[in-house]
Coordinates of C-alpha atoms in Angstrom, one line a residue:
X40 CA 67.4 106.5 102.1
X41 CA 67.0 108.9 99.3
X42 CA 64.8 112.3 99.4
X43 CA 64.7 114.9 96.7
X44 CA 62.4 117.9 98.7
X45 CA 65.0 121.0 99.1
X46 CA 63.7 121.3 102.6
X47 CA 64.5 118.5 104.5
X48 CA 68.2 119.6 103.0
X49 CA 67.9 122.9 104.3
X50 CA 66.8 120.7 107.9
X51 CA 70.2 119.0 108.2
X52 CA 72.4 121.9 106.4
X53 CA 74.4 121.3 108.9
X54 CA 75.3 117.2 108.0
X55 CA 78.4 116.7 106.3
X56 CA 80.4 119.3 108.5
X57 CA 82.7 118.6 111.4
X58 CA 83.7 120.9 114.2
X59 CA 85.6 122.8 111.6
X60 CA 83.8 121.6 108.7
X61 CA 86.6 119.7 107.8
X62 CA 88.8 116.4 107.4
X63 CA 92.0 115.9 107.4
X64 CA 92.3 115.9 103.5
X65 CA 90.2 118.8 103.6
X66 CA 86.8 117.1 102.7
X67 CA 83.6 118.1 105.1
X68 CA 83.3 115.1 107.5
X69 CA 79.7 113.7 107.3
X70 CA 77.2 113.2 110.2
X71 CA 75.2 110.6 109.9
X72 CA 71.4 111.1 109.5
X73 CA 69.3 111.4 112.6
X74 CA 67.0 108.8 111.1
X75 CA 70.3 106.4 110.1
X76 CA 72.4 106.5 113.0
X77 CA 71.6 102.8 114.3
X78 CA 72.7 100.8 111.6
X79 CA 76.5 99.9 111.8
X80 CA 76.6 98.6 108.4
X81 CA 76.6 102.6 107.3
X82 CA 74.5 105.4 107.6
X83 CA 73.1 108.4 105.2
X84 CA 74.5 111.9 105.3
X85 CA 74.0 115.4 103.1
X86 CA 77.3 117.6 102.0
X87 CA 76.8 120.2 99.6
X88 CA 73.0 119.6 99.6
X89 CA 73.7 116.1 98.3
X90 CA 72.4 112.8 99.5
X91 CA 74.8 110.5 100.1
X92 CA 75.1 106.8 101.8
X93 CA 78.3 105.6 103.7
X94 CA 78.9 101.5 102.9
X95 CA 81.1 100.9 106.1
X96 CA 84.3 98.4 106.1
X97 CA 82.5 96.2 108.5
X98 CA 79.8 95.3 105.5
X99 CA 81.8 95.0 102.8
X100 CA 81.5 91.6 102.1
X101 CA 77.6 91.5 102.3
X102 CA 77.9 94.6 100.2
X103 CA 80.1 93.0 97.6
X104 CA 77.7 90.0 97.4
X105 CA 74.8 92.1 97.0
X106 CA 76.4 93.1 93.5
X107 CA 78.0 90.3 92.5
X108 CA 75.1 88.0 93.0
X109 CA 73.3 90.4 91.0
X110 CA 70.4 90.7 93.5
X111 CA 71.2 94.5 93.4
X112 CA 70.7 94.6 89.3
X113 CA 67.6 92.3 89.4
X114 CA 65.8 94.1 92.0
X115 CA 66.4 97.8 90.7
X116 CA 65.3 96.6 87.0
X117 CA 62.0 95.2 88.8
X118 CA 61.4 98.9 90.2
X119 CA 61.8 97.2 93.6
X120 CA 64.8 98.8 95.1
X121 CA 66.5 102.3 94.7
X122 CA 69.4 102.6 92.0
X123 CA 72.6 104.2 93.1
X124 CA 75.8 105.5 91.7
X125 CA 79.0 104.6 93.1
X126 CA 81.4 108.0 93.5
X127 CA 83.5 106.6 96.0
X128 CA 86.6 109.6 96.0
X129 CA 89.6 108.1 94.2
X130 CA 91.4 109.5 96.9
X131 CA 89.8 107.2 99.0
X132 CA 87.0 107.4 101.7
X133 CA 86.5 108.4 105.0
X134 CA 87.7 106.6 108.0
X135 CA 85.7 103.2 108.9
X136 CA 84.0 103.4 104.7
X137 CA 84.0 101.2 102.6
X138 CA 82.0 102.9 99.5
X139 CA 80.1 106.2 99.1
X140 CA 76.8 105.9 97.3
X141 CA 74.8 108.6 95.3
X142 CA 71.3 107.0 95.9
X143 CA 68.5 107.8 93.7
X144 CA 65.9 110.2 95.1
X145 CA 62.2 109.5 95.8
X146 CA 60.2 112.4 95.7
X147 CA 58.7 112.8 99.5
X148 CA 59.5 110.5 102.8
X149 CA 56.0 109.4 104.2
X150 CA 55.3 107.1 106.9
X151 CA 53.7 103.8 108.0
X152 CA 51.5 105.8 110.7
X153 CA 50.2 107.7 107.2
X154 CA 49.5 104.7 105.0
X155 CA 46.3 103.5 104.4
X156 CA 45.4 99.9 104.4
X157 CA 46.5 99.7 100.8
X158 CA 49.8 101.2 100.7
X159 CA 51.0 99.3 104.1
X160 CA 49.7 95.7 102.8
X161 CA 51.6 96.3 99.3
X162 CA 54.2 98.0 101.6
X163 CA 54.4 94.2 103.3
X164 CA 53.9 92.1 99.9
X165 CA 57.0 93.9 98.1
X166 CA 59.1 93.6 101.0
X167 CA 58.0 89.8 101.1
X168 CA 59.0 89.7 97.2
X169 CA 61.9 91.1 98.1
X170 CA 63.0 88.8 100.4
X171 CA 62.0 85.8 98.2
X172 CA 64.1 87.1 95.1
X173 CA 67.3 87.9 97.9
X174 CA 67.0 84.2 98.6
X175 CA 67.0 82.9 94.8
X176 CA 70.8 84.8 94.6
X177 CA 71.6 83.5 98.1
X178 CA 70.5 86.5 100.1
X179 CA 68.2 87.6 102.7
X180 CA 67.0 90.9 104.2
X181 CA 68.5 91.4 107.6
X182 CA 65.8 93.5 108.8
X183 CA 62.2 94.1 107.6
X184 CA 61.5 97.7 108.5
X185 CA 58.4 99.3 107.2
X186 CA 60.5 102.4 107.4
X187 CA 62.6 101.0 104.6
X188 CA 59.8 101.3 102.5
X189 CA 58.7 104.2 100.5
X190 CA 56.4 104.7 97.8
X191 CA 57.9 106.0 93.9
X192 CA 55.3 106.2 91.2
X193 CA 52.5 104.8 93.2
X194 CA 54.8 101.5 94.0
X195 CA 56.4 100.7 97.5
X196 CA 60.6 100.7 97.1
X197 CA 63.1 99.5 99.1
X198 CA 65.7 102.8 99.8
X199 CA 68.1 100.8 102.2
X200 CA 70.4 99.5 99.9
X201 CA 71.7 97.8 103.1
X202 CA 69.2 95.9 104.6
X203 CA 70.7 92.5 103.2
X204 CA 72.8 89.6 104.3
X205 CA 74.5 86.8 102.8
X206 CA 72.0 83.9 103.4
X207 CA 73.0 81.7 106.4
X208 CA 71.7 78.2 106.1
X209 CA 70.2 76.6 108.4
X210 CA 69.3 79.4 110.4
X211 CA 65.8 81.3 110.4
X212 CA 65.1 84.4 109.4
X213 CA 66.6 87.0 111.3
X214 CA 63.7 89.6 110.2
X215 CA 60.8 87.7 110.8
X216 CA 60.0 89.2 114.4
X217 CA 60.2 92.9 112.9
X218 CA 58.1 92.1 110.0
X219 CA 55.4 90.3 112.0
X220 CA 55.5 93.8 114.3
X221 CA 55.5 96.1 111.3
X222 CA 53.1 94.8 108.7
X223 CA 51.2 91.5 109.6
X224 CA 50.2 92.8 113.8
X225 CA 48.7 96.4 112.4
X226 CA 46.8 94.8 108.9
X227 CA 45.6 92.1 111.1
X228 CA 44.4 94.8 113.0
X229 CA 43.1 97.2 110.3
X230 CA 41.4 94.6 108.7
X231 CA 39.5 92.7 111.4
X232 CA 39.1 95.5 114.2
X233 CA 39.5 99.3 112.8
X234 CA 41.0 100.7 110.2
X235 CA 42.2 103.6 112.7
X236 CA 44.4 101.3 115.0
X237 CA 46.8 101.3 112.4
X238 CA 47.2 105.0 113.8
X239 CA 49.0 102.7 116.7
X240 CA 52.4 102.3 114.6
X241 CA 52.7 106.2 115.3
X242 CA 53.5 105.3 119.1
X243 CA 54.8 101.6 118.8
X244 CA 58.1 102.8 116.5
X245 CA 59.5 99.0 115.8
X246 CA 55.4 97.8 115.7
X247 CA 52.7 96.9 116.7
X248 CA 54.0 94.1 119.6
X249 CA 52.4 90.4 118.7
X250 CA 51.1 90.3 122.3
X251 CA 49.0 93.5 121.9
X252 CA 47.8 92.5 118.2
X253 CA 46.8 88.9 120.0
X254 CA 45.0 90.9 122.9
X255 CA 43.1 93.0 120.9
X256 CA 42.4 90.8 117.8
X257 CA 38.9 89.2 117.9
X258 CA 38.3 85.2 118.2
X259 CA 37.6 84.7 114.4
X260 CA 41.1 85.6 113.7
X261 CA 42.4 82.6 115.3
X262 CA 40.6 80.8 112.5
X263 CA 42.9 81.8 110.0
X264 CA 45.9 79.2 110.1
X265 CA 48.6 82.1 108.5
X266 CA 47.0 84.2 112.0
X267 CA 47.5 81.6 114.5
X268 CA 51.1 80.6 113.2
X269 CA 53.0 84.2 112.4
X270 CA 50.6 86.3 114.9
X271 CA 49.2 84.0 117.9
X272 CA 52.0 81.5 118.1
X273 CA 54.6 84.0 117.4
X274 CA 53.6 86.0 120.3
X275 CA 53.1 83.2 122.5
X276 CA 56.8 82.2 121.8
X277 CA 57.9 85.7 122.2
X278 CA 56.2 85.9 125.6
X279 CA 57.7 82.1 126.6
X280 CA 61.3 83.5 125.6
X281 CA 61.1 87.2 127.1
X282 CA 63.4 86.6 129.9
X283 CA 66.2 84.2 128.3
X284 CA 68.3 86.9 127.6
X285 CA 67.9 88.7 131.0
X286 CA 68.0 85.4 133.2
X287 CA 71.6 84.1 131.7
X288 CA 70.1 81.5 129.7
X289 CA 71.6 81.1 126.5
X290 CA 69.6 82.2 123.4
X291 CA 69.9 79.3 121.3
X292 CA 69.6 79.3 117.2
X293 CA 68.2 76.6 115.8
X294 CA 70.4 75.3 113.2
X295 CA 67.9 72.7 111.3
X296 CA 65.5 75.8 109.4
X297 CA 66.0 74.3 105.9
X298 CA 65.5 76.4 102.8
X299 CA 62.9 74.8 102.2
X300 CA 61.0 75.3 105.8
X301 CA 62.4 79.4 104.8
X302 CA 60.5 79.5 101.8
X303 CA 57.1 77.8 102.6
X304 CA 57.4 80.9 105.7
X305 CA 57.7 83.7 103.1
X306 CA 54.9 81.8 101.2
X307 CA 52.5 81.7 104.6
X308 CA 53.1 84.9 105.2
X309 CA 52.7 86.5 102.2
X310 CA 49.1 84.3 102.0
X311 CA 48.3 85.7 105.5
X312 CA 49.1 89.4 103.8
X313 CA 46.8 88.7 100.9
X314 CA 44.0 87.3 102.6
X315 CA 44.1 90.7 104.3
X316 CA 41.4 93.2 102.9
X317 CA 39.5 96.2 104.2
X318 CA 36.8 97.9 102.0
X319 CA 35.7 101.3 102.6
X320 CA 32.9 102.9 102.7
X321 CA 31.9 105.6 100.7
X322 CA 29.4 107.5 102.5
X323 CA 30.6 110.8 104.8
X324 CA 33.5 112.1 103.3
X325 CA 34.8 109.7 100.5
X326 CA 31.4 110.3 99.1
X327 CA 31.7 114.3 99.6
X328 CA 31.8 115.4 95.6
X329 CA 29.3 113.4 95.3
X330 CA 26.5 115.2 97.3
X331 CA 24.5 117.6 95.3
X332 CA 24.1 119.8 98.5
X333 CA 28.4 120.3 98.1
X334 CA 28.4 121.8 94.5
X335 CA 26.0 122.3 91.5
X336 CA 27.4 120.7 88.4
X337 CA 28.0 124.1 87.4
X338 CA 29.7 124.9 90.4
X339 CA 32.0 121.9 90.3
X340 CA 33.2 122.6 87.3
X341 CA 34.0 126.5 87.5
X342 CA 35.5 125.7 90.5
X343 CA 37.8 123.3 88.8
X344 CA 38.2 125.5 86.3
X345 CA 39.5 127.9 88.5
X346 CA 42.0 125.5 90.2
X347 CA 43.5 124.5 87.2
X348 CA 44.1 128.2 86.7
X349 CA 45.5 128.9 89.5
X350 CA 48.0 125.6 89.3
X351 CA 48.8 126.5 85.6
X352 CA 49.7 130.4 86.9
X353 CA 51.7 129.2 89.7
X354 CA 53.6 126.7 87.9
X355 CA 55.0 125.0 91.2
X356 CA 57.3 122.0 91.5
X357 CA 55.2 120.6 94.1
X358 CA 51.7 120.2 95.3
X359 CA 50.3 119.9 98.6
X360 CA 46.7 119.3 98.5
X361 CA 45.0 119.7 102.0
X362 CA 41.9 117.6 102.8
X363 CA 42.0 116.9 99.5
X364 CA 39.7 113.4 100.0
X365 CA 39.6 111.3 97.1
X366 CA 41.9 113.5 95.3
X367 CA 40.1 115.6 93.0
X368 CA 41.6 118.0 92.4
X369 CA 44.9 116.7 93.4
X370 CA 44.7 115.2 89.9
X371 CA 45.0 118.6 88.3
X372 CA 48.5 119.1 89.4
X373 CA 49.6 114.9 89.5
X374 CA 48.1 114.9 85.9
X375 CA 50.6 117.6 84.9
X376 CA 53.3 115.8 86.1
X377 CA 53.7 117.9 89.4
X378 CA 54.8 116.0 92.3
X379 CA 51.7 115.9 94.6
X380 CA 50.5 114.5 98.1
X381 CA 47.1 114.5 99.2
X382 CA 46.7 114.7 102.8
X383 CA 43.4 113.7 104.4
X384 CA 42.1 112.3 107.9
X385 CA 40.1 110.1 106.8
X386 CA 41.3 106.6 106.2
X387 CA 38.3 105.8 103.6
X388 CA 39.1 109.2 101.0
X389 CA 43.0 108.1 101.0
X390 CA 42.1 104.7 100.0
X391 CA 39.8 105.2 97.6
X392 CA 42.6 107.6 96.6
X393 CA 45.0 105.0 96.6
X394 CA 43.2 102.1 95.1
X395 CA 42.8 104.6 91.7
X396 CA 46.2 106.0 91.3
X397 CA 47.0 102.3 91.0
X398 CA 44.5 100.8 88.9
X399 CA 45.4 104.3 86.7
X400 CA 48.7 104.0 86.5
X401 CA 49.4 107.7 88.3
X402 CA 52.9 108.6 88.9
X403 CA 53.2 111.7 90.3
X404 CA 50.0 111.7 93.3
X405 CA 50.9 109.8 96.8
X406 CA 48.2 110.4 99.0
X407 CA 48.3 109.9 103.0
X408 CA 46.4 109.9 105.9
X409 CA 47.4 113.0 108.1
X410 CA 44.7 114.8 110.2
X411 CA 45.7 118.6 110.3
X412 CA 44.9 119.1 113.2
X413 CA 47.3 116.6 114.9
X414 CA 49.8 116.1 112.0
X415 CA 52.5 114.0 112.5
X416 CA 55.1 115.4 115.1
X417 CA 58.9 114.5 115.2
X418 CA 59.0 111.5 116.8
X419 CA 62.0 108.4 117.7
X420 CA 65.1 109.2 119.5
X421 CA 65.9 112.4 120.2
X422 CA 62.3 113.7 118.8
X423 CA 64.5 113.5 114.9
X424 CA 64.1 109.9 113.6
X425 CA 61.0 110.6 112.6
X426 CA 60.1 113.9 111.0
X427 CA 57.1 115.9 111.6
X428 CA 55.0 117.3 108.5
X429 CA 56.3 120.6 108.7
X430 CA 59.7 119.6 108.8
X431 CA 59.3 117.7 105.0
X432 CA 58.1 120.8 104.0
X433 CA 57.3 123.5 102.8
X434 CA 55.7 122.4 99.1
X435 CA 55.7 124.9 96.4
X436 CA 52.2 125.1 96.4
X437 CA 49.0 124.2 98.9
X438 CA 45.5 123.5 98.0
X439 CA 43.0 124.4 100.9
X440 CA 39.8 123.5 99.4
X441 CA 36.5 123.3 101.4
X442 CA 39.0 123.0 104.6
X443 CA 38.6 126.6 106.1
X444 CA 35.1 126.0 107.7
X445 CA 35.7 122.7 109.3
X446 CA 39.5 123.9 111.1
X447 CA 37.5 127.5 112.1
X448 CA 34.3 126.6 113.4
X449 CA 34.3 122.5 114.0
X450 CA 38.0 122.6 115.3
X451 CA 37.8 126.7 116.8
X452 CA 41.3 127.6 115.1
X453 CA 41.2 130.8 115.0
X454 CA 41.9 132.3 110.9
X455 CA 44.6 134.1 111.9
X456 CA 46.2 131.0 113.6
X457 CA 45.3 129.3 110.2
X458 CA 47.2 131.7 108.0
X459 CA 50.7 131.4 110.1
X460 CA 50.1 127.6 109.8
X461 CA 50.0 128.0 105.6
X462 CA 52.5 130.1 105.4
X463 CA 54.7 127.5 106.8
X464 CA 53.7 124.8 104.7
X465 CA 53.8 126.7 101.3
X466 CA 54.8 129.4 99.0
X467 CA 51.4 129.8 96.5
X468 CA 48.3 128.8 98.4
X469 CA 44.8 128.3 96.6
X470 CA 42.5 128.8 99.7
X471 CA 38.4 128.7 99.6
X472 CA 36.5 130.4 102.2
X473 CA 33.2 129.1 102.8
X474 CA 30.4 131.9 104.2
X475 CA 28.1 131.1 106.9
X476 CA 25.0 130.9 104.5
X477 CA 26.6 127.7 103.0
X478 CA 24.6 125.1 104.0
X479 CA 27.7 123.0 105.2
X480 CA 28.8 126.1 107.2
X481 CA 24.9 125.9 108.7
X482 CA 25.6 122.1 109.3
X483 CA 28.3 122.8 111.6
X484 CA 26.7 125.7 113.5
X485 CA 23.1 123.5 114.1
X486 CA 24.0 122.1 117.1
X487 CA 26.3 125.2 119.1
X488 CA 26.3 128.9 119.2
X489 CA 27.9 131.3 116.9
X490 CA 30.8 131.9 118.4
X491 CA 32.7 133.2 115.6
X492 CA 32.5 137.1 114.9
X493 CA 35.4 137.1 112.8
X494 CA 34.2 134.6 110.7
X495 CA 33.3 136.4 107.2
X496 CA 35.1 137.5 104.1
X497 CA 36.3 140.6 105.2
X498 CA 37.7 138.8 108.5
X499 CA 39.5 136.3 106.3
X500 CA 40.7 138.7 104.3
X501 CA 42.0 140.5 107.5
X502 CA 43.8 137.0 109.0
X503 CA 45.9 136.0 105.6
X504 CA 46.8 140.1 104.9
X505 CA 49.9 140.0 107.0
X506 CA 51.5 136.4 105.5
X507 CA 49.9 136.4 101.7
X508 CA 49.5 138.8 99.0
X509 CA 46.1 138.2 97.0
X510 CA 46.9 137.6 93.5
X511 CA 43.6 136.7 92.1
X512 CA 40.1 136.6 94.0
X513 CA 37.2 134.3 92.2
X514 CA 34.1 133.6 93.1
X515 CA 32.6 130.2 92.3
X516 CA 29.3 129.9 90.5
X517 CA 26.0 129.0 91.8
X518 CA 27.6 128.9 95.4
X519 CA 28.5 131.5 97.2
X520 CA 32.1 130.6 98.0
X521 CA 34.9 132.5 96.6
X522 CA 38.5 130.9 95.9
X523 CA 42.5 133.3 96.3
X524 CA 45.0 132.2 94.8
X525 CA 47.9 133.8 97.2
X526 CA 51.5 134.2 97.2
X527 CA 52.9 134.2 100.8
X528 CA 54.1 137.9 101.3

């Protein structure tokens, strides 16, 4: 897998070093990756705040194939798969290797649990493409992780360079019960119950199980042949099967799956995929700049004015935008070519999001569905497969925009609480506080008592004192709010 944010480096300074921190020929011994520790094929490991990947002996002739098909060339000129550089030592490699890789980094690691519809669905229709151009050079993908995927310039990309197999004819594809679980169970879902369930992938780590999808689905799904075959059967035959292993019985492989039979399944599936849709709405908060209760026009655009400001005097190499719903103004640091997620809770805003930084053509703005405050924790074995928030941070620079009201007096975190939770996630912070005479502010008190004292300028002021040094204080016109631009202390 390949990652770029210093941070996550920092995380695992310790890969790459032995007891000693070193091998025999005096190289740092790599450890493998807590999230690539259960392939045997190889695994992904830092030394000297590189990424590297290990191609193990046991997969060289897969690995060899991969190139000399030219499956590896055609898929990386297609933008579907990571490039790599070979710097395999000349001195030789590490017990049980084969090759060292150099992969190419993608600029942040994100999750299937923080995809919207969107982004999972073209998540499952590139890794379907995938697997039909493996096939034309007599390959296939040996497993069809969602966690394979990541997303480079608004576009899903494969980062395992190891996910593929020599084809074996005759036999099925080996991957089809993972990618059932991983992309067709929670879509299904997303599209015909709620958009939210796909919130189950964050608990359910190798997906959604067919069973569960088929329990919950609803009776007009079953109407939908590419359903019924890949989600209803499938689970049926799962649940027929489940105790062949575990009673003695012999698993057997069916040895008559033509090619042909192989492709008209990628084709099914990938109609099943498409036939998948989910439209948002745009009222609440996907339609939030769009109230004129929210901002004056005046006020909208001094208050962009003033973000684009502070971005330009921060110059960071990454932007964090924080409930940043459809992405405003996470455009003004994407649009400068600054490396930018927009986080928001709301499934609707982050498609919307989504759905426009692909029709645009945006490279540099990935946006994600993450609640703040639940974001995702470390998760997977050992709580490290999976990384939480935090720990794929801190970015250069947060945006907090009209965020400080709904976390301090719909969600009672306290602002003091509020500043040690920026500080950790960013160096410059641009942070509006809202006062209590804003009518949103009034919203959220109608219907429970004031209990926040604290709750004015001077007391915000007070809470961020200790972790951030003001660098510039602007009020917004025609509004009464007033944006900082910090710098954490």
């Amino acid at each position: 897998m390949g990652v770029r944010h210093a941070p996550l480096q920092e995380l695992l300074h310790d890969a790459g070093r032995g007891a000693d921190g070193a091998g025999s020929k005096g190289t740092l011994i790599p450890e493998i990756l807590a999230s690539s520790f259960r392939d045997p094929s190889g695994f992904v490991f830092t030394r000297d705040g590189q990424l590297y990947r290990q191609v193990n002996a046991s997969y060289r002739e897969d690995f060899d194939a991969l190139i000399d098909s030219g499956l590896y060339r055609t898929l990386v000129e297609r933008g579907l798969l990571v490039a790599h550089e070979d710097v395999t030592s000349p001195d030789g490699t590490p017990n049980g290797a084969y090759r060292i890789l150099r992969p190419e980094l993608v600029p942040f690691i994100s999750y299937p649990y923080e995809w919207c519809f969107g982004q999972l669905k073209d998540a499952a229709l590139a890794t379907l493409e995938i697997q039909r151009v493996a096939m034309d050079h007599g390959m296939s993908l040996k497993d069809a992780s969602a966690y394979n995927i990541q997303f480079r310039d608004a576009r899903p990309v494969l980062i395992d360079t190891l996910s593929f197999e020599r084809l074996r004819e005759g036999e099925p594809w080996v991957a089809y019960r993972q990618f059932c679980q991983h992309f067709l169970a929670p879509l299904a879902l997303m599209s015909y119950r709620d958009v939210r369930l796909g919130q189950l992938l964050r608990i359910q780590l190798d997906g959604i199980p067919l069973d569960l999808a088929a329990e919950l689905l609803p009776a007009k799904a079953r109407a939908r042949p590419q359903l019924m075959m890949h989600l209803f059967a499938h689970a049926k035959s799962q649940t027929r099967h489940a105790g062949d292993a575990g009673s003695g019985k012999a698993v057997r492989r069916s040895k008559g799956f033509s090619r042909q039979a192989f492709t008209g399944l990628v084709s099914t599936l990938e109609s099943g995929i498409a036939k998948l849709t989910w439209t948002p709405e745009t009222a609440g908060w996907a339609g939030y700049y769009g109230e004129a209760e929210s901002y004056s026009p005046a006020a909208a655009e001094h208050k962009r004015e003033i973000v684009q400001e502070y971005v330009r005097r921060a110059s960071p190499s990454s932007v964090w935008d924080l409930g940043g719903n459809v992405g405003v103004f996470a455009r003004i640091a994407s649009e400068a070519g600054i490396p930018t997620i927009c986080l928001d809770a709301d499934p609707a805003c982050v498609q919307i999001t989504y759905a426009a930084t692909v029709a645009s053509g945006e490279k540099h703005l990935l946006p994600l569905v993450v609640d703040l405050t639940n974001p995702s924790p470390s998760i997977g074995w050992e709580n490290r497969e999976r990384l939480s928030l935090a720990e794929r941070g801190p970015a250069d620079m947060a945006l907090a925009l009209a965020l400080v009201h709904h976390l301090a007096i719909a969600n009672n975190v306290p602002l003091d609480r509020l500043a040690d939770a920026m500080r950790a996630l960013c160096t410059w912070l641009a942070i509006e506080f809202v006062p209590k005479s804003d009518p949103k502010v009034q919203g959220l008190l109608a219907l429970r008592d004031d209990i926040f004292p604290e709750y004015d300028r001077q007391g915000f002021e007070r809470a961020f004192a200790s972790r951030f040094a003001v660098e510039r204080a602007d009020e917004i016109r025609e509004s009464g709010r007033v944006l900082y631009l910090m710098r954490a202390a």
